[in-house]
Short mmCIF file of C-alpha atoms in Angstrom, two decimals:
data_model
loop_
_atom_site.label_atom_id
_atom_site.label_comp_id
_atom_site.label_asym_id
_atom_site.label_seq_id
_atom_site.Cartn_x
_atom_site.Cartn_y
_atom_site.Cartn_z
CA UNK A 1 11.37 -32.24 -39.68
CA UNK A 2 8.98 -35.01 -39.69
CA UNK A 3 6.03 -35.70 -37.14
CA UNK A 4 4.90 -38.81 -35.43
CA UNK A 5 1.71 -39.93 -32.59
CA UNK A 6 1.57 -42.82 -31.23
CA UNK A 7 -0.22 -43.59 -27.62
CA UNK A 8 2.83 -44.73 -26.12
CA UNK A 9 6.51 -44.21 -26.95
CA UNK A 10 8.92 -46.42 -25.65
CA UNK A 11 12.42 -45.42 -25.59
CA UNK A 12 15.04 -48.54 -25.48
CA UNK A 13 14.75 -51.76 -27.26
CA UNK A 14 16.18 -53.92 -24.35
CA UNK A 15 14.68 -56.66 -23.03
CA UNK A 16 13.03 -54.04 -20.52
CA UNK A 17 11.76 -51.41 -23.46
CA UNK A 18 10.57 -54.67 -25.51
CA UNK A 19 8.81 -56.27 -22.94
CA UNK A 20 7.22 -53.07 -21.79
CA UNK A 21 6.06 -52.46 -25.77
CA UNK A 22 4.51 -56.11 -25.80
CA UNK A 23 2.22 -55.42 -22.98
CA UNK A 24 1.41 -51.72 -24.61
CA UNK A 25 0.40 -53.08 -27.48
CA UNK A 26 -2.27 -55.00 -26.51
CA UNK A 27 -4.14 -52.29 -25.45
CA UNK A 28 -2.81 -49.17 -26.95
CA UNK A 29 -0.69 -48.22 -30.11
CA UNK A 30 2.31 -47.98 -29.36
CA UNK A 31 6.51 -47.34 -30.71
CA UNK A 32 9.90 -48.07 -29.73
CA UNK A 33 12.56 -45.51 -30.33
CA UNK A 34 15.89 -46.94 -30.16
CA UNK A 35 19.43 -45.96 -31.38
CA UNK A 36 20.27 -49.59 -31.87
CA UNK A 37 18.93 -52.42 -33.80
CA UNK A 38 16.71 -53.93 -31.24
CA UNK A 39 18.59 -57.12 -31.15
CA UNK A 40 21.82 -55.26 -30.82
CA UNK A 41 20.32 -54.05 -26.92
CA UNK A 42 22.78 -54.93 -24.39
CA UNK A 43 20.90 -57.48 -22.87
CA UNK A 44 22.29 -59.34 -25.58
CA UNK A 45 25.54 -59.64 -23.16
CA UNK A 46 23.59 -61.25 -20.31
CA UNK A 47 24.84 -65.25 -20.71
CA UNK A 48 24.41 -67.14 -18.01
CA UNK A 49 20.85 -67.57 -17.20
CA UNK A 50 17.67 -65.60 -15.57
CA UNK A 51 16.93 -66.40 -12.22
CA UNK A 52 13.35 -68.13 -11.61
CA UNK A 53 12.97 -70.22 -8.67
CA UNK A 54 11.18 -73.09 -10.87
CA UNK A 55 12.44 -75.49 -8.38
CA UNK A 56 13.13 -77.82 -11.53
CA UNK A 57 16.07 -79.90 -10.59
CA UNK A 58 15.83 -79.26 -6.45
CA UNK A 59 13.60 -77.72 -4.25
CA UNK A 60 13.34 -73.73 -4.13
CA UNK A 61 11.29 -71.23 -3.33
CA UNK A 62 10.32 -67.30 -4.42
CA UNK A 63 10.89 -66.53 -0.70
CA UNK A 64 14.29 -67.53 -0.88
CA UNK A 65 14.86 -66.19 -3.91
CA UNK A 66 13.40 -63.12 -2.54
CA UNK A 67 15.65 -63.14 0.68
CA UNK A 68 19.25 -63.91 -1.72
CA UNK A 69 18.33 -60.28 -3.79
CA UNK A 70 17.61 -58.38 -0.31
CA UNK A 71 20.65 -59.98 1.54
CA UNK A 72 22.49 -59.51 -2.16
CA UNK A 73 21.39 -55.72 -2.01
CA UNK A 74 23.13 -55.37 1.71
CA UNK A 75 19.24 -55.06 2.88
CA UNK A 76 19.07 -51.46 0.99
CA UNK A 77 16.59 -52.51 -1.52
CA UNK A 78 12.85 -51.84 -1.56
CA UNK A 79 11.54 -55.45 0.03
CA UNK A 80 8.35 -54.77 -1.30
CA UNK A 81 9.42 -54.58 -4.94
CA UNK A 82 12.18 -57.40 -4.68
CA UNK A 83 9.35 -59.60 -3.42
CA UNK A 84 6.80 -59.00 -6.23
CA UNK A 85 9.47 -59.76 -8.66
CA UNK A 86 10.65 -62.73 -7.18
CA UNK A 87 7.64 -64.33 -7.16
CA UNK A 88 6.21 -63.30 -10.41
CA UNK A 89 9.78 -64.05 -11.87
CA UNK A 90 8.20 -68.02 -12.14
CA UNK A 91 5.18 -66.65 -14.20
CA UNK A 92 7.62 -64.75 -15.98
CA UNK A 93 9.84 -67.41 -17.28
CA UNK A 94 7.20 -70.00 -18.16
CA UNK A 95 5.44 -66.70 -20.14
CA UNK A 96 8.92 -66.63 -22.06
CA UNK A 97 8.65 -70.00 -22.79
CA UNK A 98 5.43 -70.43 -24.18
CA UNK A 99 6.58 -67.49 -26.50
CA UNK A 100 8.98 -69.36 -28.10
CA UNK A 101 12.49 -69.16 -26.10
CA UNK A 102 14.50 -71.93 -26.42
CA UNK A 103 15.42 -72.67 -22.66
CA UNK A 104 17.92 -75.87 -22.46
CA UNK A 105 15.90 -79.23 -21.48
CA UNK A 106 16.70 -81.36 -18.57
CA UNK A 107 16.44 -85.06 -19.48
CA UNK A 108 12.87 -85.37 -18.52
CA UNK A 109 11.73 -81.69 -20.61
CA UNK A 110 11.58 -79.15 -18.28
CA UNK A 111 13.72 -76.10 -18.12
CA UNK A 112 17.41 -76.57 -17.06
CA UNK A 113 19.05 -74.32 -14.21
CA UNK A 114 22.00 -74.03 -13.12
CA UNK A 115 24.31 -72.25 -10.23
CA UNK A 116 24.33 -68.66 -10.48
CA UNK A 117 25.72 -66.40 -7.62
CA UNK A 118 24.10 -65.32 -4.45
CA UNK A 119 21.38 -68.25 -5.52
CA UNK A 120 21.20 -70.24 -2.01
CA UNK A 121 19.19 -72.88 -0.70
CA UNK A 122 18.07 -70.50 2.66
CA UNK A 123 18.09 -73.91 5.02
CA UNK A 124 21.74 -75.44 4.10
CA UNK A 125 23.21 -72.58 2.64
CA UNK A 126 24.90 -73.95 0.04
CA UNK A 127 24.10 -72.66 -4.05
CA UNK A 128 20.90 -73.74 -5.30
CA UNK A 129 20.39 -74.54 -9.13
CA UNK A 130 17.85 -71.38 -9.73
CA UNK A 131 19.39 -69.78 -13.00
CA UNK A 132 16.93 -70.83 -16.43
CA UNK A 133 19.31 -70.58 -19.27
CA UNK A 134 19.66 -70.88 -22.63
CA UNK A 135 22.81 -72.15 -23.47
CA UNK A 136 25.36 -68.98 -23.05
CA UNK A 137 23.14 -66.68 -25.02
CA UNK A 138 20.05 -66.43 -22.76
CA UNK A 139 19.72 -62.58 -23.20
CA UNK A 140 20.16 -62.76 -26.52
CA UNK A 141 17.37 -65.20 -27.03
CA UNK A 142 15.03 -63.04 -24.67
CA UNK A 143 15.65 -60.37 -27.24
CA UNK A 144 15.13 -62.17 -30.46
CA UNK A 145 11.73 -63.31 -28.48
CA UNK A 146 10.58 -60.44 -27.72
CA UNK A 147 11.39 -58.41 -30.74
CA UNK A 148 9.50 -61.47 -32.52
CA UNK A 149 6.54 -61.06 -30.16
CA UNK A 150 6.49 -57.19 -30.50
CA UNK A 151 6.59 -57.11 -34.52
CA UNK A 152 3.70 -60.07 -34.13
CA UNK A 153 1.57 -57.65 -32.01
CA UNK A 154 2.76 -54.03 -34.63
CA UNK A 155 4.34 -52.43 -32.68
CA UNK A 156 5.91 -49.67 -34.16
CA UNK A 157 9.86 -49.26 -34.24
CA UNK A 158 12.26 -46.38 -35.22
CA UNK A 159 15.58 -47.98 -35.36
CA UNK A 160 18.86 -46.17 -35.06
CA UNK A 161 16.94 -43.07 -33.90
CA UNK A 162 18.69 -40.65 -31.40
CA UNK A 163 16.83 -39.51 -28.62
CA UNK A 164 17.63 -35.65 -27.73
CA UNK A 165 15.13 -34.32 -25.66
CA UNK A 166 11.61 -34.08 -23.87
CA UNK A 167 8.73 -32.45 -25.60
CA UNK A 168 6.83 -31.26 -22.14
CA UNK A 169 3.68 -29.68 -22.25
CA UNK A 170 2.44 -27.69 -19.16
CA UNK A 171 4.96 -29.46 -16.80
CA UNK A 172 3.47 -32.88 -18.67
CA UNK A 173 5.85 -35.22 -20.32
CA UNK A 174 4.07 -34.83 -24.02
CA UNK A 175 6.75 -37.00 -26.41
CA UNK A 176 9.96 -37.05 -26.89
CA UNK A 177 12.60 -35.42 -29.92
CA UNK A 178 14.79 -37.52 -31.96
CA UNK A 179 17.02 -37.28 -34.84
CA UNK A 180 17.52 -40.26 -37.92
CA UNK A 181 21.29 -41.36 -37.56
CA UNK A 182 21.32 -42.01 -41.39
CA UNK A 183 20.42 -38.61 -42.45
CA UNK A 184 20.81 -36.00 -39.28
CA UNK A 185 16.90 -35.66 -39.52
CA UNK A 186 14.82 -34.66 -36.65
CA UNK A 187 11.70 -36.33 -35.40
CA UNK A 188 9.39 -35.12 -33.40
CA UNK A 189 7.05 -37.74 -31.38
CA UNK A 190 3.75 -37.53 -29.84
CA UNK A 191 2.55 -39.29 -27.37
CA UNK A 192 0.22 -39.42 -23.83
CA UNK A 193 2.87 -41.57 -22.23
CA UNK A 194 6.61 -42.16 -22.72
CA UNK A 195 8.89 -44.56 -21.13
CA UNK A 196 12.56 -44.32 -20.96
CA UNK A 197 14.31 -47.83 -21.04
CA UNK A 198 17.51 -46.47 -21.79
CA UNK A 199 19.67 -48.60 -19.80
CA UNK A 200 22.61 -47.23 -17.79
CA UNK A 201 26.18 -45.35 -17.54
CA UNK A 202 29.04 -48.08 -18.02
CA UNK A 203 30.94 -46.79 -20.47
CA UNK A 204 32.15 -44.53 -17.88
CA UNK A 205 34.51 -47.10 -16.74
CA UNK A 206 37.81 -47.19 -18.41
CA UNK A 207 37.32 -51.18 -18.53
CA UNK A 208 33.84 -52.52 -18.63
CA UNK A 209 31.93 -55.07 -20.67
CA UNK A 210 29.10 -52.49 -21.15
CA UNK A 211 28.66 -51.63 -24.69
CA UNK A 212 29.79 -48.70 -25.88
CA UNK A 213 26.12 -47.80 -26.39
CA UNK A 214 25.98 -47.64 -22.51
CA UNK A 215 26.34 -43.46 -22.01
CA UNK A 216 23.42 -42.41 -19.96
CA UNK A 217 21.29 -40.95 -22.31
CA UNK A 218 17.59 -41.58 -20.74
CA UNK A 219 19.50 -39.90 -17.38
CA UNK A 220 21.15 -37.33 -19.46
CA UNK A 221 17.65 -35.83 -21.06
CA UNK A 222 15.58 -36.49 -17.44
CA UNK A 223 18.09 -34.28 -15.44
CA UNK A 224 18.08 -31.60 -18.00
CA UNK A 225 14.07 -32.10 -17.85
CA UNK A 226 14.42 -31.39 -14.08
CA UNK A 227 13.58 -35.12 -13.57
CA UNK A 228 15.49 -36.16 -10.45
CA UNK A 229 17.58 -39.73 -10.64
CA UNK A 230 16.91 -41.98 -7.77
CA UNK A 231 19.77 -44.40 -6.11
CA UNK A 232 22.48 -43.28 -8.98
CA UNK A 233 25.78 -44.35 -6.47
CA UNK A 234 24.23 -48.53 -6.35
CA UNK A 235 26.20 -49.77 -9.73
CA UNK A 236 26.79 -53.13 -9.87
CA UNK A 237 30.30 -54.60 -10.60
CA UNK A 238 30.50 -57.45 -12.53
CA UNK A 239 33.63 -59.72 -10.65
CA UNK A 240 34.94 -61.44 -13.49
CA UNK A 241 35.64 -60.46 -17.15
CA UNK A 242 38.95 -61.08 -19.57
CA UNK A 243 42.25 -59.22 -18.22
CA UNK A 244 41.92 -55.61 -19.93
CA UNK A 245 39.30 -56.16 -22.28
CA UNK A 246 36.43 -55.94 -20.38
CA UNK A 247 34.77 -58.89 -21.76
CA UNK A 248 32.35 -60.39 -19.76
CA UNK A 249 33.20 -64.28 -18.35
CA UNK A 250 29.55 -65.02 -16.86
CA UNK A 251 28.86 -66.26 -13.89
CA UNK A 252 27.75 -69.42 -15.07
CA UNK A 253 31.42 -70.47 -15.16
CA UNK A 254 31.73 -70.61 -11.89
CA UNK A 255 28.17 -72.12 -11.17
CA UNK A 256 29.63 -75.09 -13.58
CA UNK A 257 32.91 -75.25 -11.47
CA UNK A 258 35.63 -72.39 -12.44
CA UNK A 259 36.96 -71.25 -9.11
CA UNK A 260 39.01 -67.97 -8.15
CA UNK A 261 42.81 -68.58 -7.78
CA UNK A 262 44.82 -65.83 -6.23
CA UNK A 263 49.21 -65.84 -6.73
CA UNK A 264 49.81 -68.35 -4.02
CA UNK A 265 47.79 -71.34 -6.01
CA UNK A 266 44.66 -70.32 -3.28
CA UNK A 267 41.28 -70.60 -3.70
CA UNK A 268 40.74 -67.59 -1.57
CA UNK A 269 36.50 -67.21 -1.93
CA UNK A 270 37.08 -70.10 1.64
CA UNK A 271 37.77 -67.28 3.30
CA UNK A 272 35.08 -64.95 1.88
CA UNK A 273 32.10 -66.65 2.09
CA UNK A 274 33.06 -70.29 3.23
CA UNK A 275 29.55 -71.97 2.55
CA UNK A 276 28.81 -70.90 -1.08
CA UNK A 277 32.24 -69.74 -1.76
CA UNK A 278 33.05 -68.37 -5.89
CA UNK A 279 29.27 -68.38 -5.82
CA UNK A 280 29.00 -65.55 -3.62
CA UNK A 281 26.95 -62.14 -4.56
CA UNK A 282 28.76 -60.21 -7.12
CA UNK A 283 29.61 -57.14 -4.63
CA UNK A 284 31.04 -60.05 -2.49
CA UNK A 285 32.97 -61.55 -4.62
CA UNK A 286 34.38 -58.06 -6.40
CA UNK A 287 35.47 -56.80 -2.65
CA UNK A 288 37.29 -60.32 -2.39
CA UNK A 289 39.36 -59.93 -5.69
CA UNK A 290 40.14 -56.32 -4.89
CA UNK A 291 41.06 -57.15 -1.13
CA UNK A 292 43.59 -60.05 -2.57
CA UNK A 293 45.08 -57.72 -5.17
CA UNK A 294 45.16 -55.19 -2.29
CA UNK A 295 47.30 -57.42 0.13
CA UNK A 296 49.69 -58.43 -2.80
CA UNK A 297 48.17 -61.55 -3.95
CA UNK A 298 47.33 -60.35 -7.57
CA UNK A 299 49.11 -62.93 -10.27
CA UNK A 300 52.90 -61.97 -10.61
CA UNK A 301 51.60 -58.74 -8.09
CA UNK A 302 49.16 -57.02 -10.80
CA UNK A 303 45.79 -55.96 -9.90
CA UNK A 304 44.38 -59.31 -11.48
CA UNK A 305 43.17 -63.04 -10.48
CA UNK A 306 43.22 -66.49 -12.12
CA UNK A 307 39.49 -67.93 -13.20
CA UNK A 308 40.75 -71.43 -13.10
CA UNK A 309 37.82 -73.62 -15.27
CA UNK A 310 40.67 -76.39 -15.90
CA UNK A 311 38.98 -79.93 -15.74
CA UNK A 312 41.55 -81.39 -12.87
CA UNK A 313 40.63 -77.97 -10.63
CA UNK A 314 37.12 -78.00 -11.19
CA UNK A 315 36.66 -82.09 -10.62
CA UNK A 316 39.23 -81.58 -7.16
CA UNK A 317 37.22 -79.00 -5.60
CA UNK A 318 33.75 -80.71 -6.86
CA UNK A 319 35.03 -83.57 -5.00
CA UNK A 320 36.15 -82.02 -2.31
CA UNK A 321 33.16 -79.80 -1.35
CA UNK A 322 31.06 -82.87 -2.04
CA UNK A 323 29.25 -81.25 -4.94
CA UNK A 324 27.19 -83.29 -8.12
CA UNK A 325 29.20 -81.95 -11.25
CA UNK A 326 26.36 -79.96 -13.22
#
């Protein structure tokens, strides 16, 4: 058994865990513990774009942005929270920027956006372009950032290092126990504060683009630990992924155009959410598909929909919903 101190432990190496270990650092040493590669986090699978409202190709504002994610969260969420983010989310994005991540350019420089769902221009309605991306690998490229910042800024990591349990001392969360997937070793880790960034549950789902690195470990060790979870039953559903492989199809598809097609050859998000349409919120648009496969108009009656990104479809309903092709 080997021992380790540090000031702060980190558990995850998203882009949550590394971002979290950047700011650490600067005042405090600190680790990451993570069972992956750090660049092998899941945010990896995020594509389509981080949502700033940089107003860089049409006017937007935080406060809208704010009022899409409260509206989005069926007006459940903490306002208070969902407001700070949204406005420091501009901050944010320029921060990841001037670190080094390659955002795509618009013609004159600045950071290209782009659709993204439940993104809405709060006077018209209609999508707004608030989404900063980086081609279809934008969490990838946050995590290749921050991993870059963190190792600039020594930050300590334990790679491909299981986390098993709590170390608590007097009711006090005291460091955490791991054991060395290579060799079966256990690690013991001390530290005056520990942060779990361990991500979530998906692989629960039979079909899900989660990773299968997605089992609920952080959860897992709190609830032993007596730690008690906080909103576990709001999990998000991704609408669209490939047909029984659960790989992800991001939403940017349909902010460039793709549209929904149930059996019947309709584009059935009209009757959904008539003014922004495929772009609606992601609960939205998952209670649509399920509805239609509900009422028998899944493809050839299956429990499935057409994402039609076919050049004539797209440049027909551009056309006909008067919308600039991005």
């Amino acid at each position: 058994m080997q021992y380790h101190k540090h000031e702060a432990v980190i558990v995850g190496a998203g882009g949550a865990g590394l971002m979290a270990a950047l700011y650490a650092s600067k005042s405090v040493d600190t680790a990451v513990i993570s069972k992956l590669y750090p660049t092998r986090s899941h945010t990896g699978a995020a594509q389509g774009g981080i949502g700033a409202a940089l107003a860089n190709l049409e006017e937007d504002h935080w406060e809208w942005h704010a009022y899409d994610t409260v509206k989005g969260a069926d007006w459940m969420g903490d306002e208070p929270e969902i407001e700070f983010m949204c406005r420091e989310a501009i901050d944010v994005v320029i921060e990841l920027e001037h670190m080094g991540l390659p955002f795509d350019r618009t013609p004159d420089g600045k950071i290209s956006q782009r659709p993204f769902g439940g993104h809405t221009n709060n006077i018209t309605k209609k999508p707004v372009r608030r989404a900063a991306h980086a081609a279809d690998r934008t969490g990838h490229m946050i995590l290749q950032t921050l991993y870059q910042q963190c190792i600039k800024n020594h930050v300590h990591f334990y790679d491909e290092f299981q986390v098993v349990d709590l170390i608590l001392n007097d009711g006090k969360v005291a460091g955490v126990v791991a054991y060395e997937i290579a060799t079966g070793e256990l690690h013991v880790f001390h530290a005056k504060a520990v942060l779990f960034a361990t991500g979530g549950f998906g692989r629960m789902w039979k079909i899900t683009s989660n990773a299968h690195s997605y089992t609920g470990d952080g959860n897992a060790i709190a609830l032993r630990r007596g730690i008690p979870m906080e909103d576990m039953e709001f999990y998000q559903f991704h609408p669209t992924g490939i047909r029984g492989m659960g790989i992800l199809i991001t939403e940017g598809v349909r902010g460039e155009g793709g549209v929904l097609i149930n059996n019947e050859g309709e584009r059935f998000m009209d009757r959904y959410a008539p003014t922004v349409k495929d772009l609606a919120s992601r609960d939205v648009v998952s209670r649509a598909i399920y509805l239609e496969v509900k009422a028998g108009r899944g493809i050839n009656g299956e429990d499935w929909v057409w994402l039609d990104v076919r050049p004539e479809t797209v440049n027909y309903y551009f056309e006909r919903d008067d919308i600039r092709n991005p």
